[in-house]
PDB file of C-alpha atoms and ligand atoms in Angstrom:
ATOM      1  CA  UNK A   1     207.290 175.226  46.746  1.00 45.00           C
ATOM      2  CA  UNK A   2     203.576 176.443  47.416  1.00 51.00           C
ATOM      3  CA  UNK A   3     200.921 177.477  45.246  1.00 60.00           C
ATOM      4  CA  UNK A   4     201.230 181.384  44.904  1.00 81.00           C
ATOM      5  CA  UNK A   5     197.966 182.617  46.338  1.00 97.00           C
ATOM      6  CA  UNK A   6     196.187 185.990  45.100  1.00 98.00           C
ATOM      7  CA  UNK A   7     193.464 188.084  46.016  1.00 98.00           C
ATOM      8  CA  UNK A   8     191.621 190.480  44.385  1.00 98.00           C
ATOM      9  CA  UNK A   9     190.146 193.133  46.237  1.00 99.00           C
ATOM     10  CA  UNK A  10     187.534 195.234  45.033  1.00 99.00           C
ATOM     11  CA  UNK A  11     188.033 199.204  46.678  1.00 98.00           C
ATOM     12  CA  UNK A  12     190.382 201.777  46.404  1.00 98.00           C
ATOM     13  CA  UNK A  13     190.096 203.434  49.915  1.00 98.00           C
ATOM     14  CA  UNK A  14     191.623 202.899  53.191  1.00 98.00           C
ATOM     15  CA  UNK A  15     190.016 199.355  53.303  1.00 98.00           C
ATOM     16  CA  UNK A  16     191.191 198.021  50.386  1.00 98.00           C
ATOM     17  CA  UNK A  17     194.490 199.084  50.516  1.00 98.00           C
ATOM     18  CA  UNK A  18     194.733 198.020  54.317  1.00 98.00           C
ATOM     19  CA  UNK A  19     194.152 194.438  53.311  1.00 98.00           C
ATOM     20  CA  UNK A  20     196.081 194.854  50.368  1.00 98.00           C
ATOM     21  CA  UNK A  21     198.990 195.331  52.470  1.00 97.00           C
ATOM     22  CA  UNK A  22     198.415 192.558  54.844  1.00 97.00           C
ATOM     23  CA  UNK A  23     197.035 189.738  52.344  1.00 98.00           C
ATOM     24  CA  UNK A  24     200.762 191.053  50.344  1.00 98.00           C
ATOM     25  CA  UNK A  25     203.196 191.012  53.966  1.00 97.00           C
ATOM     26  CA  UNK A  26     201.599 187.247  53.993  1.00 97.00           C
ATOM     27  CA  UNK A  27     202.689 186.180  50.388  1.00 97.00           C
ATOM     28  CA  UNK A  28     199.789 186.997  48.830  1.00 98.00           C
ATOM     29  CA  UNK A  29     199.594 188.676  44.951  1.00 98.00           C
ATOM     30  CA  UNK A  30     197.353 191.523  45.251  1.00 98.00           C
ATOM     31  CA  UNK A  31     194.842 193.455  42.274  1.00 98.00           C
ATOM     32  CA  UNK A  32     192.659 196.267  43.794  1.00 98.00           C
ATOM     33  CA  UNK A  33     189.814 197.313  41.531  1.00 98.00           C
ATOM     34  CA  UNK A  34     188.952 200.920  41.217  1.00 98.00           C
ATOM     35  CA  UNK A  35     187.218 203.374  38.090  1.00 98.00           C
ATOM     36  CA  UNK A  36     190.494 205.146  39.257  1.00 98.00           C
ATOM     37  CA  UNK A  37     193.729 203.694  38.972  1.00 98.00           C
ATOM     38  CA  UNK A  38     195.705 206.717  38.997  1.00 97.00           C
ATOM     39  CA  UNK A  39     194.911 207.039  42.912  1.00 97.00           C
ATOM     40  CA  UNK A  40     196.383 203.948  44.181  1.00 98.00           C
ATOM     41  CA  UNK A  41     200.009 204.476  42.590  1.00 97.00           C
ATOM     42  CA  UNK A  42     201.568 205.069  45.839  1.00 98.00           C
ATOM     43  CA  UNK A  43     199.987 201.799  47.510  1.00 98.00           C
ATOM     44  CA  UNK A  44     201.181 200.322  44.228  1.00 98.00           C
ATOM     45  CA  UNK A  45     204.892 201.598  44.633  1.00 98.00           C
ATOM     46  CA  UNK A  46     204.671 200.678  48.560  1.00 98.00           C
ATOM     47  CA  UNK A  47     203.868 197.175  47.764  1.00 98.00           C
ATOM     48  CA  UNK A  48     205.773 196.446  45.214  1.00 98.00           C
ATOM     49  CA  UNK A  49     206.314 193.088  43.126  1.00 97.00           C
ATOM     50  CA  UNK A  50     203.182 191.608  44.645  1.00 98.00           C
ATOM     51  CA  UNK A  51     200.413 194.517  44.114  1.00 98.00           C
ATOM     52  CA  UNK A  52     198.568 195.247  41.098  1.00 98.00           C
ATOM     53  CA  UNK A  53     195.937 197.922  39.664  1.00 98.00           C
ATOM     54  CA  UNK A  54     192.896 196.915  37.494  1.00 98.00           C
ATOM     55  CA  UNK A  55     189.296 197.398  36.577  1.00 98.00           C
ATOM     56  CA  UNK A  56     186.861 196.245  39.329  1.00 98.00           C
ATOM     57  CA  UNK A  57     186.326 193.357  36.140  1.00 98.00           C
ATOM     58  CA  UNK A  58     189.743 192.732  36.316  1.00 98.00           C
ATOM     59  CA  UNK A  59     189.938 192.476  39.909  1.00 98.00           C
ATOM     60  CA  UNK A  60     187.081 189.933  40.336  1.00 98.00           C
ATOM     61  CA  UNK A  61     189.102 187.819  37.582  1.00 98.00           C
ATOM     62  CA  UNK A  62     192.017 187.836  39.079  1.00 98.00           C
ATOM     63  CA  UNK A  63     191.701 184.853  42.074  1.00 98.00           C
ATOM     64  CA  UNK A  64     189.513 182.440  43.288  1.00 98.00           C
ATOM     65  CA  UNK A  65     189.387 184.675  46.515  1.00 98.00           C
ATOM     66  CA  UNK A  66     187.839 188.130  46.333  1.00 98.00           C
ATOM     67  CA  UNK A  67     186.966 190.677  48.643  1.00 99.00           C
ATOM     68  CA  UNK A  68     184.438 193.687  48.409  1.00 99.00           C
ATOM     69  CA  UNK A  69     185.590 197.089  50.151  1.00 99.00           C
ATOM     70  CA  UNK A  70     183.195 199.740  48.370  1.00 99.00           C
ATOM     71  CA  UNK A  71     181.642 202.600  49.867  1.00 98.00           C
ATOM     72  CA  UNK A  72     178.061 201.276  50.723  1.00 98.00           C
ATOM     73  CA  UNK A  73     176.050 202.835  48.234  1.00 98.00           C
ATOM     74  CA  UNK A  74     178.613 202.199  45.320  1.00 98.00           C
ATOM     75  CA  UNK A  75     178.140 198.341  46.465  1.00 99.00           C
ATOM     76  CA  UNK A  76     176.170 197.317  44.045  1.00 98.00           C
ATOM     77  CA  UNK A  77     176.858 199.803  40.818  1.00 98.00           C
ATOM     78  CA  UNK A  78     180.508 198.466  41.639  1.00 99.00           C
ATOM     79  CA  UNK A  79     179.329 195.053  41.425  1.00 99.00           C
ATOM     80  CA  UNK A  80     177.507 195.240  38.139  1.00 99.00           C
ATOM     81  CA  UNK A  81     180.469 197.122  36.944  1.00 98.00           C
ATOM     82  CA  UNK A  82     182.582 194.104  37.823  1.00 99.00           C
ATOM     83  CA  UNK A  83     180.529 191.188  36.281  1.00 99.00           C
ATOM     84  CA  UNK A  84     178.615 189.191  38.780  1.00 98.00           C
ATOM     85  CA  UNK A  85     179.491 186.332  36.784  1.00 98.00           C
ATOM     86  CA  UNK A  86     183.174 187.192  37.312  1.00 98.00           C
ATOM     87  CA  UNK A  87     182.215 185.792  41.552  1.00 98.00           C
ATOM     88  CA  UNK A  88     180.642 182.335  40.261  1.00 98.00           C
ATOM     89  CA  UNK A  89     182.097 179.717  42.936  1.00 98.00           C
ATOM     90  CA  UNK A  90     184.906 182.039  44.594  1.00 98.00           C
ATOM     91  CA  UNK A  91     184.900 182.717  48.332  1.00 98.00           C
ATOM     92  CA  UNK A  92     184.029 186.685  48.907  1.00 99.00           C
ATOM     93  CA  UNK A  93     184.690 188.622  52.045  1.00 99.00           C
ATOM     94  CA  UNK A  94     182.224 190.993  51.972  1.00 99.00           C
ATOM     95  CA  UNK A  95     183.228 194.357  54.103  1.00 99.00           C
ATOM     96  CA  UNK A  96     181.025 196.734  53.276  1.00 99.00           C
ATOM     97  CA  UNK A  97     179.050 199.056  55.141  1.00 98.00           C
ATOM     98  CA  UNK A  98     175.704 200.728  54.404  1.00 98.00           C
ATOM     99  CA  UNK A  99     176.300 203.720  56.518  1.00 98.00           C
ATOM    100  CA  UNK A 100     174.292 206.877  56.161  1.00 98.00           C
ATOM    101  CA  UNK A 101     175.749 210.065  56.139  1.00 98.00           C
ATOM    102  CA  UNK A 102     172.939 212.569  55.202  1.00 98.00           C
ATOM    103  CA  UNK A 103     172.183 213.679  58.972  1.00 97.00           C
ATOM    104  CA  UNK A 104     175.900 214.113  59.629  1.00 97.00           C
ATOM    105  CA  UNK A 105     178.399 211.977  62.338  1.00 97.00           C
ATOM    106  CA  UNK A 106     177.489 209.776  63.481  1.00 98.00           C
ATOM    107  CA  UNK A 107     176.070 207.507  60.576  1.00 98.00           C
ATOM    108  CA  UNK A 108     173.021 205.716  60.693  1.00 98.00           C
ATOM    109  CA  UNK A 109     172.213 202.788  57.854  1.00 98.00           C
ATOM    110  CA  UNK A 110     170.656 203.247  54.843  1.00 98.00           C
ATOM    111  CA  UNK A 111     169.246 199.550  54.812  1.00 98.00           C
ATOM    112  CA  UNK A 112     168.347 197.579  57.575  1.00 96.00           C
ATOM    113  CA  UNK A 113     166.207 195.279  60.035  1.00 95.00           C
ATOM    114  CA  UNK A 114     164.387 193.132  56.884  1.00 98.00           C
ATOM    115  CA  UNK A 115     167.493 193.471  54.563  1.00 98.00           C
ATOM    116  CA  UNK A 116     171.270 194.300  54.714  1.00 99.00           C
ATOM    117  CA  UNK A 117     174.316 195.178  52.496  1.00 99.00           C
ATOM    118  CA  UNK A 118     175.318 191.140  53.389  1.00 99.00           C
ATOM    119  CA  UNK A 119     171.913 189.913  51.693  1.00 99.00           C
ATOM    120  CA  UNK A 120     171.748 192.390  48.482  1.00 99.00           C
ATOM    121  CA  UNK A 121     175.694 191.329  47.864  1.00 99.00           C
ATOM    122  CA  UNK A 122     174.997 187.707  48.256  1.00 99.00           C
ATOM    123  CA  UNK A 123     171.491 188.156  46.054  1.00 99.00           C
ATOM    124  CA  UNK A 124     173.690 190.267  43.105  1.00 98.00           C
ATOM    125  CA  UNK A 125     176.144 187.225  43.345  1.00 99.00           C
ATOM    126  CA  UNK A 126     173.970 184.445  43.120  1.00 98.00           C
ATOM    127  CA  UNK A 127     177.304 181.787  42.282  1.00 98.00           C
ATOM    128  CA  UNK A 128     179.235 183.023  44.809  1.00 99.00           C
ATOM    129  CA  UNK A 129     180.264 181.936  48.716  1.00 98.00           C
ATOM    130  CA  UNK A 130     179.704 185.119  50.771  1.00 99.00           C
ATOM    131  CA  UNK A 131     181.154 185.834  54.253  1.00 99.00           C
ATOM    132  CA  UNK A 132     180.805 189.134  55.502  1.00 99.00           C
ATOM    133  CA  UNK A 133     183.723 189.847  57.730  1.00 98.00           C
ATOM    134  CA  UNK A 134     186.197 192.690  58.549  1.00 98.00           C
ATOM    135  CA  UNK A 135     182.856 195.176  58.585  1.00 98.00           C
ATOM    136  CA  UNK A 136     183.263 195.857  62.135  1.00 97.00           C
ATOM    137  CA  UNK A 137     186.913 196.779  62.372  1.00 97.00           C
ATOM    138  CA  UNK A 138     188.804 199.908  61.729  1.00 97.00           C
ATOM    139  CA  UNK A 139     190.788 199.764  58.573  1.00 97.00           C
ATOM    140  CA  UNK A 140     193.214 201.401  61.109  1.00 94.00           C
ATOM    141  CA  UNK A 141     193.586 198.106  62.528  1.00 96.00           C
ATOM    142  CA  UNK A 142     193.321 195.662  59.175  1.00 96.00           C
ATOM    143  CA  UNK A 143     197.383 195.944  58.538  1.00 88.00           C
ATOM    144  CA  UNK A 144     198.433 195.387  62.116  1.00 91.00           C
ATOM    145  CA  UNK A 145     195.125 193.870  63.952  1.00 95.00           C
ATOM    146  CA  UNK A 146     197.149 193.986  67.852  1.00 95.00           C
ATOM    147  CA  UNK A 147     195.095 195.291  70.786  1.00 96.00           C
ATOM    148  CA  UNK A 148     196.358 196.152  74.449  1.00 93.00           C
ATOM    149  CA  UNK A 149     194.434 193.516  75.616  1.00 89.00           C
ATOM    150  CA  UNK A 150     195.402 190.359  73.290  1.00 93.00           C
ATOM    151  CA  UNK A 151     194.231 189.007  70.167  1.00 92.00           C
ATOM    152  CA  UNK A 152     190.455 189.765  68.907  1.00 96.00           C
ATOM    153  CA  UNK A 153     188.065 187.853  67.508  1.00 98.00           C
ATOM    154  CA  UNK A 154     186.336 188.716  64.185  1.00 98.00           C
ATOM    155  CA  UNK A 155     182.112 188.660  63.537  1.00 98.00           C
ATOM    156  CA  UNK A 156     181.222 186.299  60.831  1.00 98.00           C
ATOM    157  CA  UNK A 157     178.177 185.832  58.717  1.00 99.00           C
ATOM    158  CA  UNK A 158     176.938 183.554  55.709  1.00 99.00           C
ATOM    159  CA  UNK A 159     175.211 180.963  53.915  1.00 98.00           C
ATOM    160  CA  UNK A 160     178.200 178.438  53.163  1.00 98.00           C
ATOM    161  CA  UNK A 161     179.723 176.541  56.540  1.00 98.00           C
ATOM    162  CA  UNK A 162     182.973 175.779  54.116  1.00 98.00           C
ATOM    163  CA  UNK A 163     183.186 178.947  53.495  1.00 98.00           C
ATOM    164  CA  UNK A 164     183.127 180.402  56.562  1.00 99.00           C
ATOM    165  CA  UNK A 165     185.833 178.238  57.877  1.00 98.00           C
ATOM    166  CA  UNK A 166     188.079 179.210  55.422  1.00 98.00           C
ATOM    167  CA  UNK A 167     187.718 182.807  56.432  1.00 98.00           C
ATOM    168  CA  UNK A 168     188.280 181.430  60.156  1.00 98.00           C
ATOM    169  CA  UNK A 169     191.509 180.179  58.537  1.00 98.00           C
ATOM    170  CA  UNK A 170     192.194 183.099  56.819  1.00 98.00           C
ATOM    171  CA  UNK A 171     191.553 185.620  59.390  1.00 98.00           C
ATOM    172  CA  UNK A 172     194.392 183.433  61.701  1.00 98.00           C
ATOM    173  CA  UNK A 173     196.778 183.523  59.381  1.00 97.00           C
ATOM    174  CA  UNK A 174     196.321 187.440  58.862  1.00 96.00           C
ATOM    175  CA  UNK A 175     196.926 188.073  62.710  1.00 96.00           C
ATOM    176  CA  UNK A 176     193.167 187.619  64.247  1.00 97.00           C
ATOM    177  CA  UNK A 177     192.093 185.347  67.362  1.00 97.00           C
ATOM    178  CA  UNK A 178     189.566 183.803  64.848  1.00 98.00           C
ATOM    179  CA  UNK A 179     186.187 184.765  63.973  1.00 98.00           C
ATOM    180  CA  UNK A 180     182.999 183.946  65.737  1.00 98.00           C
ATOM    181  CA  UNK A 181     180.264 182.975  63.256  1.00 98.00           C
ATOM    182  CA  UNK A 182     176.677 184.522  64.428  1.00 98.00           C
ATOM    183  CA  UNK A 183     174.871 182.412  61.614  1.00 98.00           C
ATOM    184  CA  UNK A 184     173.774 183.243  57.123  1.00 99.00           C
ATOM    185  CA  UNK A 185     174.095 186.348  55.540  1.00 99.00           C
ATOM    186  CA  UNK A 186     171.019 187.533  56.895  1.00 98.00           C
ATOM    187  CA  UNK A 187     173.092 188.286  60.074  1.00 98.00           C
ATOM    188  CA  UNK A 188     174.422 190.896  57.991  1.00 99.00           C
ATOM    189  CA  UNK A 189     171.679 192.950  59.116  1.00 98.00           C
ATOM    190  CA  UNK A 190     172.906 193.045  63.143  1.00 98.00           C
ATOM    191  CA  UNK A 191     176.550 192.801  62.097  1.00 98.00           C
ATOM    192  CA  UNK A 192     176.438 196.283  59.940  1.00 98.00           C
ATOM    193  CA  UNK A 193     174.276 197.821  62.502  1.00 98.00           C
ATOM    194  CA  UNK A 194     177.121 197.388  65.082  1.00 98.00           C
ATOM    195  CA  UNK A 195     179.076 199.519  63.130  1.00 98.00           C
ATOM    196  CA  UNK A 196     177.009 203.214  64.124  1.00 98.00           C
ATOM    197  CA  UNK A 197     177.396 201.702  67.966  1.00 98.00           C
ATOM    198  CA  UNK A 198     181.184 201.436  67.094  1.00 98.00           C
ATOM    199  CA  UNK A 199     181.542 205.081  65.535  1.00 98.00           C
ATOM    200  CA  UNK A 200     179.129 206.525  68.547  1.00 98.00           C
ATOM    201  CA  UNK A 201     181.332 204.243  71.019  1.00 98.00           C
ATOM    202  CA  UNK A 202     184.742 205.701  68.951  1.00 98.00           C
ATOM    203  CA  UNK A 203     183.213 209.264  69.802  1.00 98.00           C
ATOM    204  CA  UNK A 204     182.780 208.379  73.512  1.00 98.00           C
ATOM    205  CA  UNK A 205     186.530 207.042  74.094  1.00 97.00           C
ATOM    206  CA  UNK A 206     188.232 209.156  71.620  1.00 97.00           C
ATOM    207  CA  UNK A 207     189.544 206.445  69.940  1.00 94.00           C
ATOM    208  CA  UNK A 208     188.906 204.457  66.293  1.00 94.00           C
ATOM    209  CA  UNK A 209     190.980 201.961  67.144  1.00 94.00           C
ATOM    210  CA  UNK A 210     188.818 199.956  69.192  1.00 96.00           C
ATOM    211  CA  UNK A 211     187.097 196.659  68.501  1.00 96.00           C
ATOM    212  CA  UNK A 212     184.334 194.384  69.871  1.00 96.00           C
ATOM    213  CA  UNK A 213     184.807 191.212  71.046  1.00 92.00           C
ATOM    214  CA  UNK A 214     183.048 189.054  73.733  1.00 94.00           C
ATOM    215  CA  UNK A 215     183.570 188.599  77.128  1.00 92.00           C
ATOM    216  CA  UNK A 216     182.094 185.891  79.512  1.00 91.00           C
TER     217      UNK A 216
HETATM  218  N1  NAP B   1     186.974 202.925  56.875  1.00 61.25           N
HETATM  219  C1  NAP B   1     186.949 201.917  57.730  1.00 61.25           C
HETATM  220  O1  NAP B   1     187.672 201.902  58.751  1.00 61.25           O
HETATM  221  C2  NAP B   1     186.038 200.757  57.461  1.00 61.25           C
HETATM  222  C3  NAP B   1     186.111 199.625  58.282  1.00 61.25           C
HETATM  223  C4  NAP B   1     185.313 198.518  57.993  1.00 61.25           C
HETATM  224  C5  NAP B   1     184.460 198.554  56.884  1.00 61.25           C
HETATM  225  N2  NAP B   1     184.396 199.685  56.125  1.00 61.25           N
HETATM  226  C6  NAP B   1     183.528 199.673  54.940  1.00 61.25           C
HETATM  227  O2  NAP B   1     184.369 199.283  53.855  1.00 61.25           O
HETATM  228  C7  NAP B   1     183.939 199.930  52.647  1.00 61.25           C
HETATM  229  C8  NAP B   1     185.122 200.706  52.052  1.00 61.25           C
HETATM  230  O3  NAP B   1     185.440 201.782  52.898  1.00 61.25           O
HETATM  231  P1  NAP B   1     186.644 202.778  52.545  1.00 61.25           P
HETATM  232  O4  NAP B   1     186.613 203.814  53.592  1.00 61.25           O
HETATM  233  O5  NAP B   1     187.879 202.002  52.293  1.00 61.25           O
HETATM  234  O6  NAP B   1     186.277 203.364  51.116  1.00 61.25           O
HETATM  235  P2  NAP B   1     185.000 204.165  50.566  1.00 61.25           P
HETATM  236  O7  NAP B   1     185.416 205.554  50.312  1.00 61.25           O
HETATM  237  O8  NAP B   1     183.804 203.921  51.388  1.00 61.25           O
HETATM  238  O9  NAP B   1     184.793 203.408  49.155  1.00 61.25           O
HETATM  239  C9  NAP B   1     185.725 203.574  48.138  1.00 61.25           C
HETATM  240  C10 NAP B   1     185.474 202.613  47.006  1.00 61.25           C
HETATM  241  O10 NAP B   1     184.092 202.626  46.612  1.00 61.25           O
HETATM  242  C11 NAP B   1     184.025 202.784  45.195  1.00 61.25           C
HETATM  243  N3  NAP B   1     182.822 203.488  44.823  1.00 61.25           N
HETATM  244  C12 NAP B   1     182.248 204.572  45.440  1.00 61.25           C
HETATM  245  N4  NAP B   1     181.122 204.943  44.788  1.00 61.25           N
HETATM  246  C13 NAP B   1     180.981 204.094  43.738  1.00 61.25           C
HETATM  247  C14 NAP B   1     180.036 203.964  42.699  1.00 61.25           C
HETATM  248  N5  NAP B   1     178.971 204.785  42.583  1.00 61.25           N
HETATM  249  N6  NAP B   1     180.199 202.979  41.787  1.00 61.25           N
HETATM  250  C15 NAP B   1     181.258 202.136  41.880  1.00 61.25           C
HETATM  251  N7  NAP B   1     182.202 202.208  42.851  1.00 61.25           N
HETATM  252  C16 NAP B   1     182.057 203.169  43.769  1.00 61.25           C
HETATM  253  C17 NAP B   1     185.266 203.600  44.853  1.00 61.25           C
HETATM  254  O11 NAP B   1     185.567 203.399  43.494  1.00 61.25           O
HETATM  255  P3  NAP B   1     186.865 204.044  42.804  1.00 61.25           P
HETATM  256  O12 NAP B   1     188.014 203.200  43.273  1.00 61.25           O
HETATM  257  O13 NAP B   1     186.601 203.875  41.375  1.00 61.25           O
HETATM  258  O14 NAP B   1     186.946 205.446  43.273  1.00 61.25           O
HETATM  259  C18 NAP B   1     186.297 202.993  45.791  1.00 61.25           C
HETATM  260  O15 NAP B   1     186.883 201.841  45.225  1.00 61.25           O
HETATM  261  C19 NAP B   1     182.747 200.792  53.027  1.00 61.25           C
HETATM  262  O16 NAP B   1     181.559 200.093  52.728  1.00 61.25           O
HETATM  263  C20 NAP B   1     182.929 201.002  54.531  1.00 61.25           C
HETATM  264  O17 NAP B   1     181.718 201.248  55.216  1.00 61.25           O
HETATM  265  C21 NAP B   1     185.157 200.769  56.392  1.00 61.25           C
END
């Protein structure tokens, strides 16, 4: 019989629960974190058997793979909420977003070109393997990722090589082409500002469930 396999997903909005439903239609036992666990009662009941509600704490103890999926300013006050020491040697999608609301739609970022959302997750968990992934997707397309035109790969960014390969792995398995790996988690700075090109692009087609991929 396999090993069970869990995740524990930090993010109670569309994000988290997106994954949360994939990672659980592929076998996996699933903990979102939130301050609120009232609001997630309905994902809980959708999901069944395999879903579970904690403390952001309680969701970075639950497996040895962990993703973050707060809003980009709450990054980091989630994090120290949750215990950076809780992240010491586990693999951590990072999906976050810095995006900058204050001057309206589209967003802007409210860190960026010497610094990223990536780095500051990766510096506030010193212990732990970072890969920031999923960032430039629609959560729209996280529990079903199928596009007109075939399969899609997914941007990629961190320190650890194993690490990344894993998410290559993981991202298959979840119903991607693959990922394409544009170097360490200072990346994060290019792959996060894609993401006010992909609202402004959304705006254009009339359409948020587009992706980027390449083309040659
Ligand atoms: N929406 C998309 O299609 C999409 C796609 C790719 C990436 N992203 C990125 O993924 C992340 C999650 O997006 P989302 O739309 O699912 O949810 P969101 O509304 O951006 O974030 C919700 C989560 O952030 C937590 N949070 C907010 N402020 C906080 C604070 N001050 N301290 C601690 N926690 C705080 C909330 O905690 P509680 O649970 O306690 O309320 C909740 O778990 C964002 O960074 C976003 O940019 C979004």
């Amino acid at each position: 019989m396999p090993a069970e396999r869990s995740v524990g997903i930090l993010g109670s909005g569309v994000v988290g629960q997106s994954l949360g439903r994939v990672f659980a239609k592929h076998g996996y036992r699933v903990r979102i974190g939130t301050r609120a666990p009232a609001k997630l009662e309905a994902w809980r009941s959708e999901i069944g058997a395999a879903a579970s509600i904690g403390s952001f704490a309680e969701a970075a103890s639950f497996a040895p793979l962990l993703v973050v999926a707060t809003h980009g300013a709450g990054t980091e006050p989630a994090l120290d909420l949750a215990g950076p020491a809780r992240f010491d040697g586990k693999l951590v999608i990072d999906a976050t977003n810095p995006l900058d609301f204050s001057h309206g739609m589209p967003p802007g970022l409210f860190v960026g070109m010497t610094d990223s959302l990536g780095e500051r997750v990766q510096r506030k968990l010193p212990g732990a393997r970072v890969v920031k992934c999923f960032n430039t997707v629609s959560s729209l397309k996280m529990a079903d990722p199928t596009f007109a035109r075939g399969p899609v790969r997914l941007f990629i960014c961190g320190n650890d090589p194993a690490a990344k390969q894993e998410v290559d792995a993981l991202v298959r398995e979840l119903g991607w082409a693959g990922t394409i790996d544009v170097g360490g988690i200072e990346a994060a700075r290019w792959l996060e500002a894609l993401v006010p090109l992909w609202v402004r692009v959304g705006q254009a087609l009339g359409t948020f469930e587009h992706a980027f991929d390449v083309v040659r």
